[in-house]
Amino acid sequence: MFHASRRSFLSAVAATGVALTLAACGGSAEGGTGSGGDAGGSGDGGAIRVGYSQLGAESGWRTANTESVKANLTAENGFDLTFVDAQQKQENQIKALRDFVAQDVDVIAFSPVVETGWDDVLQEIKDAGIPVVLVDRTVDTTVEDPYVTHIGSDFKAEGTKAGEWVKANAADAKIFELQGTLGSGAQVDREEGFDAVVGSQVVGKASGNFTRAEGRTATEAALQAYPETTLIFTHNDDMGLGAVEAIEAAGKTPGTDIQIVSVDAVRDGLQALVDKKFNYVVECNPAFGDQLAELIKKVAAGEDVPKETVVEETAFDQTITQAEVDARPY
Ligand code: AHR
């Protein structure tokens, strides 16, 4: 049985005083309820039982990421997946993680909505000897060796790329920064990277929580508070599309009167680039489910994995064609 193997392995490691980071290999006759299910249930023997806490469904990026994860952590690929959507609430994620501990899954994977506030639950997972794979965003915790491996983007590099485009193409811009969920790795690091390049030109900031509706509301308020704004740096496409709505409702032309620099490059964002409503889009790649599946297999088998896997990303300007947008898979 997988768990007996893992526990024996962990006890043996603990007895020798070595840090506990990886699980041993094996199979299980138990399993979760599969995609979208709750705790418990019986699964197929031999499959790797993965408890996956997705942070929400707030954006086109997130939807594409969820599809990629589910398309790869399949029964055919040897996984028994329990997938839970936290609806952008940290308390929901913490509850899901505790449920996974109670289910004694083989591996826990999660995409943390914010960076802090995980100390207790990460310690509980560590005490249970369940390896953690961090997906997309990262954590800031006092727990030692809280996770085995992280796969995702270099958010700071994305912000830097956006800032460098502004420096080269809109040097005198007065910038409003439309932040993602405050305290999330994606917000903190993109802002750090961007502001290090053109922070002195930022006239105001507000969060749109990575959603189109809140992006629109925040932009409506910003157009009143900072009428001098000539460029918006939005931490994702969805908020940028909300900003387009707000700018047009105010009788201005997005992309011309107020330029928009965005992050993600989902199809709707790239369409806005073709339509000249966005000016530049830095890619944040959500389609790494295949790489994640390989990592989890290795973690479950007790093999070495890199601490960090940074996914490949590019950027797009208004030279993008309609054909490229149409070919975009998400
Ligand atoms: O963590 C990745 C970010 O989260 C994406 O840029 C955004 O669209 C999503 O909500």
CSV table of C-alpha atoms and ligand atoms in Angstrom, one decimal, residues 55 57-62 88 111-112 135-137 153 155 158 181 184-187 190 209-211 235-238 263-264 266 284, ligand 1:
chain,number,residue,atom,x,y,z
A,55,LEU,CA,-7.6,29.3,-6.0
A,57,ALA,CA,-12.1,30.9,-11.6
A,58,GLU,CA,-11.5,34.7,-11.7
A,59,SER,CA,-10.0,35.1,-15.1
A,60,GLY,CA,-9.5,33.6,-18.6
A,61,TRP,CA,-6.0,32.7,-17.5
A,62,ARG,CA,-7.3,30.7,-14.6
A,88,GLN,CA,-10.6,33.2,-4.4
A,111,SER,CA,-2.2,27.6,-6.2
A,112,PRO,CA,-2.2,30.0,-3.2
A,135,VAL,CA,1.5,25.7,-8.6
A,136,ASP,CA,1.4,29.2,-10.3
A,137,ARG,CA,1.8,31.4,-7.2
A,153,SER,CA,5.8,32.1,-14.0
A,155,PHE,CA,6.0,37.4,-12.2
A,158,GLU,CA,6.8,39.9,-16.4
A,181,THR,CA,-5.4,40.5,-5.8
A,184,SER,CA,-0.8,37.6,-4.2
A,185,GLY,CA,2.6,36.7,-5.6
A,186,ALA,CA,1.4,37.8,-9.0
A,187,GLN,CA,0.5,41.3,-7.7
A,190,ARG,CA,4.7,42.2,-11.1
A,209,ASN,CA,-8.8,41.6,-7.9
A,210,PHE,CA,-7.9,40.1,-11.3
A,211,THR,CA,-11.6,40.3,-12.5
A,235,HIS,CA,-1.8,43.0,-13.9
A,236,ASN,CA,-4.0,40.9,-16.1
A,237,ASP,CA,-6.1,40.9,-19.3
A,238,ASP,CA,-9.5,40.6,-17.6
A,263,VAL,CA,-0.2,40.6,-18.7
A,264,ASP,CA,-1.6,37.1,-19.6
A,266,VAL,CA,-5.3,35.0,-23.3
A,284,CYS,CA,1.8,34.6,-18.6
B,1,AHR,O1,-1.3,33.9,-10.9
B,1,AHR,C1,-1.5,34.2,-12.3
B,1,AHR,C2,-2.5,35.3,-12.4
B,1,AHR,O2,-3.7,34.9,-11.8
B,1,AHR,C3,-2.9,35.6,-13.9
B,1,AHR,O3,-2.2,36.6,-14.4
B,1,AHR,C4,-4.3,36.1,-13.6
B,1,AHR,O4,-5.1,36.3,-14.8
B,1,AHR,C5,-4.8,35.2,-12.7
B,1,AHR,O5,-6.0,35.5,-12.1
